[in-house]
Amino acid sequence: MPFHLELPPTFIDRLRGADRPQVGMWVCSGSPVAAEIAAGSGLDWVLIDGEHAPYGLETVTELLRATAAYPATAVVRVPSVDRVLIKQYLDLGAQNIIVPMVDTVAQAEEAVAAMHYPPRGVRGVGSALARGSRWNMVEDYLGSASGTVGLVVQIESTEAVENVGAIAGVDGVDAGFVGPSDLAASMGLLGQQTHPDVVAAVKTAIAAFTAAGKPVGVNAFNPDQARDYLDAGASFVLVGADVTLLAGGARRLAEDFVDPLEGNDR
């Protein structure tokens, strides 16, 4: 008897079915151990970052495997709106894709097309060879694939905020995610993610996706800022990263033990 598998719900499915905002953290180290710890921590989701972290396809695959057994949902950020790379990420089993730097409707439509097989999109067909379909152990994968993937577009520039209502309305854009760091930089406020003008722009994006009836999230390592965005209507948020937690913990150990021994001369 043939063996059939079912893929887990998408991040979008989980957002729509949740009775509270979903809280997550980044996995930027490339460590499967760190990914497992994050995915089993009690947080709702983990973001495997293929934009700023040094990840090849093999690393992303290993991180997806490492997190698969745990409750948190894995979401993968690709480096750019690249139909070839998005095809590869989908084939290796990434169901939930974040595309950064989506500034225009045309870029959003390009991302949507990359997520889906023809006639809806342009995704290349190689599912029988790929983990995405569990090597054809998912019954009728080609016919059902669109329902097993979710697209989140990232709003992180002044141009994107100007176009956010139209971007949010694009069919196939399932959710938005606001990046305050790049948004601040594009506003001439580099490193000032909590500047009032940046906060206002973030809330404009949150309001636009909410008005479109779509989930919207934001990156906010500052706890007070994260809570403010949740109060403004964000339905998911990132509040930390494996590398920053490790770096901060290591520095605290040095401050607690090394500095006293050296008389705080460092």
Short mmCIF file of C-alpha atoms in Angstrom, two decimals:
data_model
loop_
_atom_site.label_atom_id
_atom_site.label_comp_id
_atom_site.label_asym_id
_atom_site.label_seq_id
_atom_site.Cartn_x
_atom_site.Cartn_y
_atom_site.Cartn_z
CA MET A 1 0.00 0.00 0.00
CA PRO A 2 1.46 3.40 -0.95
CA PHE A 3 2.55 5.56 1.98
CA HIS A 4 1.18 9.10 2.06
CA LEU A 5 2.18 12.09 4.14
CA GLU A 6 0.47 15.35 4.97
CA LEU A 7 2.42 18.58 5.31
CA PRO A 8 1.90 20.66 8.46
CA PRO A 9 -0.27 23.78 8.41
CA THR A 10 1.36 26.91 7.06
CA PHE A 11 2.35 29.84 9.23
CA ILE A 12 -0.58 31.74 7.75
CA ASP A 13 -2.95 28.96 8.82
CA ARG A 14 -1.53 29.11 12.33
CA LEU A 15 -1.86 32.90 12.45
CA ARG A 16 -5.47 32.77 11.38
CA GLY A 17 -6.27 30.03 13.87
CA ALA A 18 -4.47 31.59 16.83
CA ASP A 19 -6.27 33.31 19.68
CA ARG A 20 -3.30 35.57 20.44
CA PRO A 21 -0.30 37.10 18.63
CA GLN A 22 2.46 34.69 17.68
CA VAL A 23 5.88 35.39 19.22
CA GLY A 24 9.13 34.20 17.70
CA MET A 25 12.88 34.58 17.36
CA TRP A 26 15.55 34.54 14.70
CA VAL A 27 17.92 31.67 14.00
CA CYS A 28 20.98 33.33 12.47
CA SER A 29 23.84 31.14 13.71
CA GLY A 30 23.31 28.27 11.29
CA SER A 31 23.47 25.88 14.24
CA PRO A 32 20.93 23.02 14.19
CA VAL A 33 21.37 22.82 17.97
CA ALA A 34 20.39 26.47 18.38
CA ALA A 35 17.49 25.94 15.99
CA GLU A 36 16.22 22.99 18.03
CA ILE A 37 16.51 24.92 21.28
CA ALA A 38 14.59 27.85 19.78
CA ALA A 39 11.92 25.64 18.24
CA GLY A 40 11.34 23.78 21.50
CA SER A 41 11.51 26.81 23.77
CA GLY A 42 7.81 27.55 23.94
CA LEU A 43 7.94 30.31 21.35
CA ASP A 44 5.47 30.06 18.49
CA TRP A 45 7.76 30.45 15.49
CA VAL A 46 11.37 30.70 14.38
CA LEU A 47 12.75 32.68 11.46
CA ILE A 48 15.54 30.95 9.56
CA ASP A 49 17.31 33.91 8.00
CA GLY A 50 18.74 33.38 4.53
CA GLU A 51 19.24 37.11 3.94
CA HIS A 52 21.84 38.22 6.48
CA ALA A 53 23.09 34.86 7.79
CA PRO A 54 25.68 32.79 5.87
CA TYR A 55 23.27 30.09 4.72
CA GLY A 56 23.47 27.92 1.65
CA LEU A 57 20.70 25.57 0.60
CA GLU A 58 22.19 22.71 2.59
CA THR A 59 22.18 24.77 5.79
CA VAL A 60 18.55 25.79 5.33
CA THR A 61 17.61 22.15 4.77
CA GLU A 62 19.38 21.05 7.95
CA LEU A 63 17.70 23.79 9.98
CA LEU A 64 14.28 22.81 8.64
CA ARG A 65 14.96 19.21 9.59
CA ALA A 66 16.19 20.25 13.02
CA THR A 67 13.03 22.23 13.77
CA ALA A 68 10.51 19.87 12.18
CA ALA A 69 9.91 17.79 15.32
CA TYR A 70 9.18 20.78 17.54
CA PRO A 71 6.05 22.87 18.11
CA ALA A 72 7.31 26.17 16.67
CA THR A 73 6.62 26.91 13.02
CA ALA A 74 9.68 27.48 10.84
CA VAL A 75 9.60 30.47 8.50
CA VAL A 76 12.43 31.04 6.02
CA ARG A 77 13.59 34.40 4.70
CA VAL A 78 15.10 34.34 1.22
CA PRO A 79 17.73 36.94 0.26
CA SER A 80 15.64 38.68 -2.42
CA VAL A 81 12.77 38.43 -4.89
CA ASP A 82 14.48 35.70 -6.91
CA ARG A 83 12.25 33.14 -8.61
CA VAL A 84 15.08 30.61 -8.97
CA LEU A 85 16.08 30.77 -5.31
CA ILE A 86 12.47 30.76 -4.10
CA LYS A 87 11.87 27.64 -6.22
CA GLN A 88 14.85 25.96 -4.58
CA TYR A 89 13.74 26.93 -1.06
CA LEU A 90 10.24 25.58 -1.73
CA ASP A 91 11.64 22.35 -3.14
CA LEU A 92 13.86 21.78 -0.13
CA GLY A 93 10.79 22.01 2.11
CA ALA A 94 10.36 25.63 3.16
CA GLN A 95 6.59 26.13 3.26
CA ASN A 96 6.64 29.63 4.74
CA ILE A 97 8.65 32.24 2.86
CA ILE A 98 9.47 35.84 3.79
CA VAL A 99 10.68 37.98 0.90
CA PRO A 100 12.60 41.11 1.98
CA MET A 101 12.70 44.56 0.41
CA VAL A 102 9.36 44.44 -1.36
CA ASP A 103 8.83 48.08 -2.32
CA THR A 104 6.29 47.90 -5.15
CA VAL A 105 3.24 46.02 -6.37
CA ALA A 106 5.31 44.63 -9.25
CA GLN A 107 7.84 43.13 -6.84
CA ALA A 108 5.02 41.66 -4.74
CA GLU A 109 3.47 40.12 -7.84
CA GLU A 110 6.85 38.67 -8.84
CA ALA A 111 7.14 37.06 -5.40
CA VAL A 112 3.64 35.60 -5.69
CA ALA A 113 4.42 34.15 -9.12
CA ALA A 114 7.57 32.50 -7.76
CA MET A 115 5.54 30.71 -5.07
CA HIS A 116 3.12 28.91 -7.37
CA TYR A 117 3.10 26.47 -10.27
CA PRO A 118 1.61 27.48 -13.63
CA PRO A 119 -0.88 28.73 -14.59
CA ARG A 120 -0.95 30.85 -11.43
CA GLY A 121 2.80 31.35 -11.28
CA VAL A 122 6.18 30.35 -12.65
CA ARG A 123 7.50 27.85 -10.12
CA GLY A 124 9.51 25.16 -11.88
CA VAL A 125 8.24 21.59 -11.59
CA GLY A 126 10.61 19.16 -9.89
CA SER A 127 8.57 18.01 -6.93
CA ALA A 128 9.18 14.29 -7.40
CA LEU A 129 12.87 14.96 -6.73
CA ALA A 130 12.40 17.22 -3.75
CA ARG A 131 11.80 17.29 0.00
CA GLY A 132 9.01 19.83 -0.50
CA SER A 133 6.67 17.04 -1.65
CA ARG A 134 8.47 14.51 0.56
CA TRP A 135 9.58 12.91 -2.69
CA ASN A 136 5.98 12.48 -3.87
CA MET A 137 4.80 10.95 -0.61
CA VAL A 138 2.42 13.93 -0.31
CA GLU A 139 -0.56 12.86 -2.39
CA ASP A 140 -1.36 15.14 -5.36
CA TYR A 141 1.32 17.60 -4.33
CA LEU A 142 1.25 19.43 -7.65
CA GLY A 143 -2.48 19.96 -7.39
CA SER A 144 -2.43 21.02 -3.75
CA ALA A 145 0.92 22.83 -3.44
CA SER A 146 -0.55 26.33 -3.39
CA GLY A 147 -2.42 25.47 -0.21
CA THR A 148 0.74 24.25 1.51
CA VAL A 149 2.80 27.44 1.16
CA GLY A 150 2.50 30.97 2.49
CA LEU A 151 4.09 34.23 1.34
CA VAL A 152 5.03 37.08 3.67
CA VAL A 153 6.38 40.25 2.07
CA GLN A 154 8.64 42.57 4.00
CA ILE A 155 7.93 46.29 4.20
CA GLU A 156 11.15 48.11 5.05
CA SER A 157 11.52 51.34 3.08
CA THR A 158 9.76 54.65 2.66
CA GLU A 159 8.76 53.57 -0.85
CA ALA A 160 7.23 50.39 0.53
CA VAL A 161 5.26 52.35 3.14
CA GLU A 162 3.98 54.69 0.43
CA ASN A 163 2.79 51.65 -1.55
CA VAL A 164 1.77 49.48 1.39
CA GLY A 165 -1.98 49.60 0.79
CA ALA A 166 -1.59 48.38 -2.78
CA ILE A 167 1.02 45.78 -1.79
CA ALA A 168 -1.25 44.43 0.94
CA GLY A 169 -4.03 44.08 -1.61
CA VAL A 170 -2.06 41.88 -4.01
CA ASP A 171 -3.71 38.47 -4.40
CA GLY A 172 -1.26 35.86 -3.14
CA VAL A 173 0.46 38.12 -0.63
CA ASP A 174 -0.65 36.30 2.51
CA ALA A 175 0.88 38.56 5.16
CA GLY A 176 3.22 41.48 5.73
CA PHE A 177 6.24 41.88 7.95
CA VAL A 178 7.73 45.26 8.83
CA GLY A 179 11.47 45.72 9.28
CA PRO A 180 12.07 48.87 11.36
CA SER A 181 15.87 48.80 10.98
CA ASP A 182 15.98 49.20 7.20
CA LEU A 183 12.92 51.40 7.32
CA ALA A 184 14.72 53.76 9.70
CA ALA A 185 17.78 53.76 7.44
CA SER A 186 15.66 54.63 4.40
CA MET A 187 14.21 57.56 6.36
CA GLY A 188 17.68 58.95 7.15
CA LEU A 189 17.43 57.67 10.73
CA LEU A 190 19.98 54.85 10.68
CA GLY A 191 19.98 52.92 13.95
CA GLN A 192 16.98 54.83 15.32
CA GLN A 193 14.29 52.17 15.14
CA THR A 194 12.30 53.75 17.99
CA HIS A 195 12.28 57.26 16.52
CA PRO A 196 8.68 58.57 16.51
CA ASP A 197 8.67 58.92 12.72
CA VAL A 198 9.81 55.32 12.28
CA VAL A 199 7.23 54.07 14.76
CA ALA A 200 4.53 56.01 12.91
CA ALA A 201 5.59 54.47 9.59
CA VAL A 202 5.54 50.98 11.09
CA LYS A 203 2.04 51.56 12.40
CA THR A 204 0.95 52.83 8.98
CA ALA A 205 2.03 49.48 7.51
CA ILE A 206 0.33 47.55 10.29
CA ALA A 207 -2.89 49.44 9.66
CA ALA A 208 -2.75 48.82 5.90
CA PHE A 209 -2.42 45.05 6.20
CA THR A 210 -5.05 44.96 8.93
CA ALA A 211 -7.43 46.88 6.65
CA ALA A 212 -6.73 44.32 3.89
CA GLY A 213 -7.70 41.53 6.29
CA LYS A 214 -4.22 40.05 6.30
CA PRO A 215 -1.86 39.26 9.19
CA VAL A 216 1.06 41.60 9.76
CA GLY A 217 4.14 41.27 11.91
CA VAL A 218 7.15 43.29 12.99
CA ASN A 219 10.67 42.85 14.25
CA ALA A 220 11.17 44.46 17.68
CA PHE A 221 13.89 43.39 20.11
CA ASN A 222 12.93 46.19 22.49
CA PRO A 223 10.24 44.63 24.74
CA ASP A 224 8.31 47.86 25.21
CA GLN A 225 8.35 48.51 21.47
CA ALA A 226 7.20 44.97 20.74
CA ARG A 227 4.26 45.38 23.11
CA ASP A 228 3.38 48.73 21.55
CA TYR A 229 3.25 47.17 18.08
CA LEU A 230 1.16 44.28 19.37
CA ASP A 231 -1.23 46.83 20.84
CA ALA A 232 -1.32 48.54 17.44
CA GLY A 233 -2.55 45.35 15.80
CA ALA A 234 0.53 43.29 14.91
CA SER A 235 -0.41 39.60 14.87
CA PHE A 236 3.14 38.27 15.03
CA VAL A 237 6.46 39.59 16.30
CA LEU A 238 10.13 38.65 16.56
CA VAL A 239 11.64 39.51 19.94
CA GLY A 240 15.17 38.06 19.85
CA ALA A 241 17.81 36.05 18.01
CA ASP A 242 20.05 33.15 18.86
CA VAL A 243 23.22 35.10 18.15
CA THR A 244 22.22 38.16 20.16
CA LEU A 245 21.18 36.02 23.12
CA LEU A 246 24.53 34.23 23.04
CA ALA A 247 26.50 37.45 22.58
CA GLY A 248 24.62 39.22 25.36
CA GLY A 249 24.96 36.27 27.73
CA ALA A 250 28.68 36.00 27.05
CA ARG A 251 29.20 39.71 27.70
CA ARG A 252 27.31 39.47 30.97
CA LEU A 253 29.56 36.62 32.10
CA ALA A 254 32.61 38.76 31.27
CA GLU A 255 31.16 41.71 33.18
CA ASP A 256 30.33 39.51 36.19
CA PHE A 257 33.62 37.62 36.41
CA VAL A 258 36.41 39.13 34.30
CA ASP A 259 35.85 42.84 34.98
CA PRO A 260 36.02 42.49 38.79
CA LEU A 261 39.26 40.52 38.51
CA GLU A 262 40.77 43.23 36.34
CA GLY A 263 39.47 46.10 38.43
CA ASN A 264 37.14 47.29 35.63
CA ASP A 265 40.19 48.50 33.65
CA ARG A 266 39.04 47.03 30.35
#
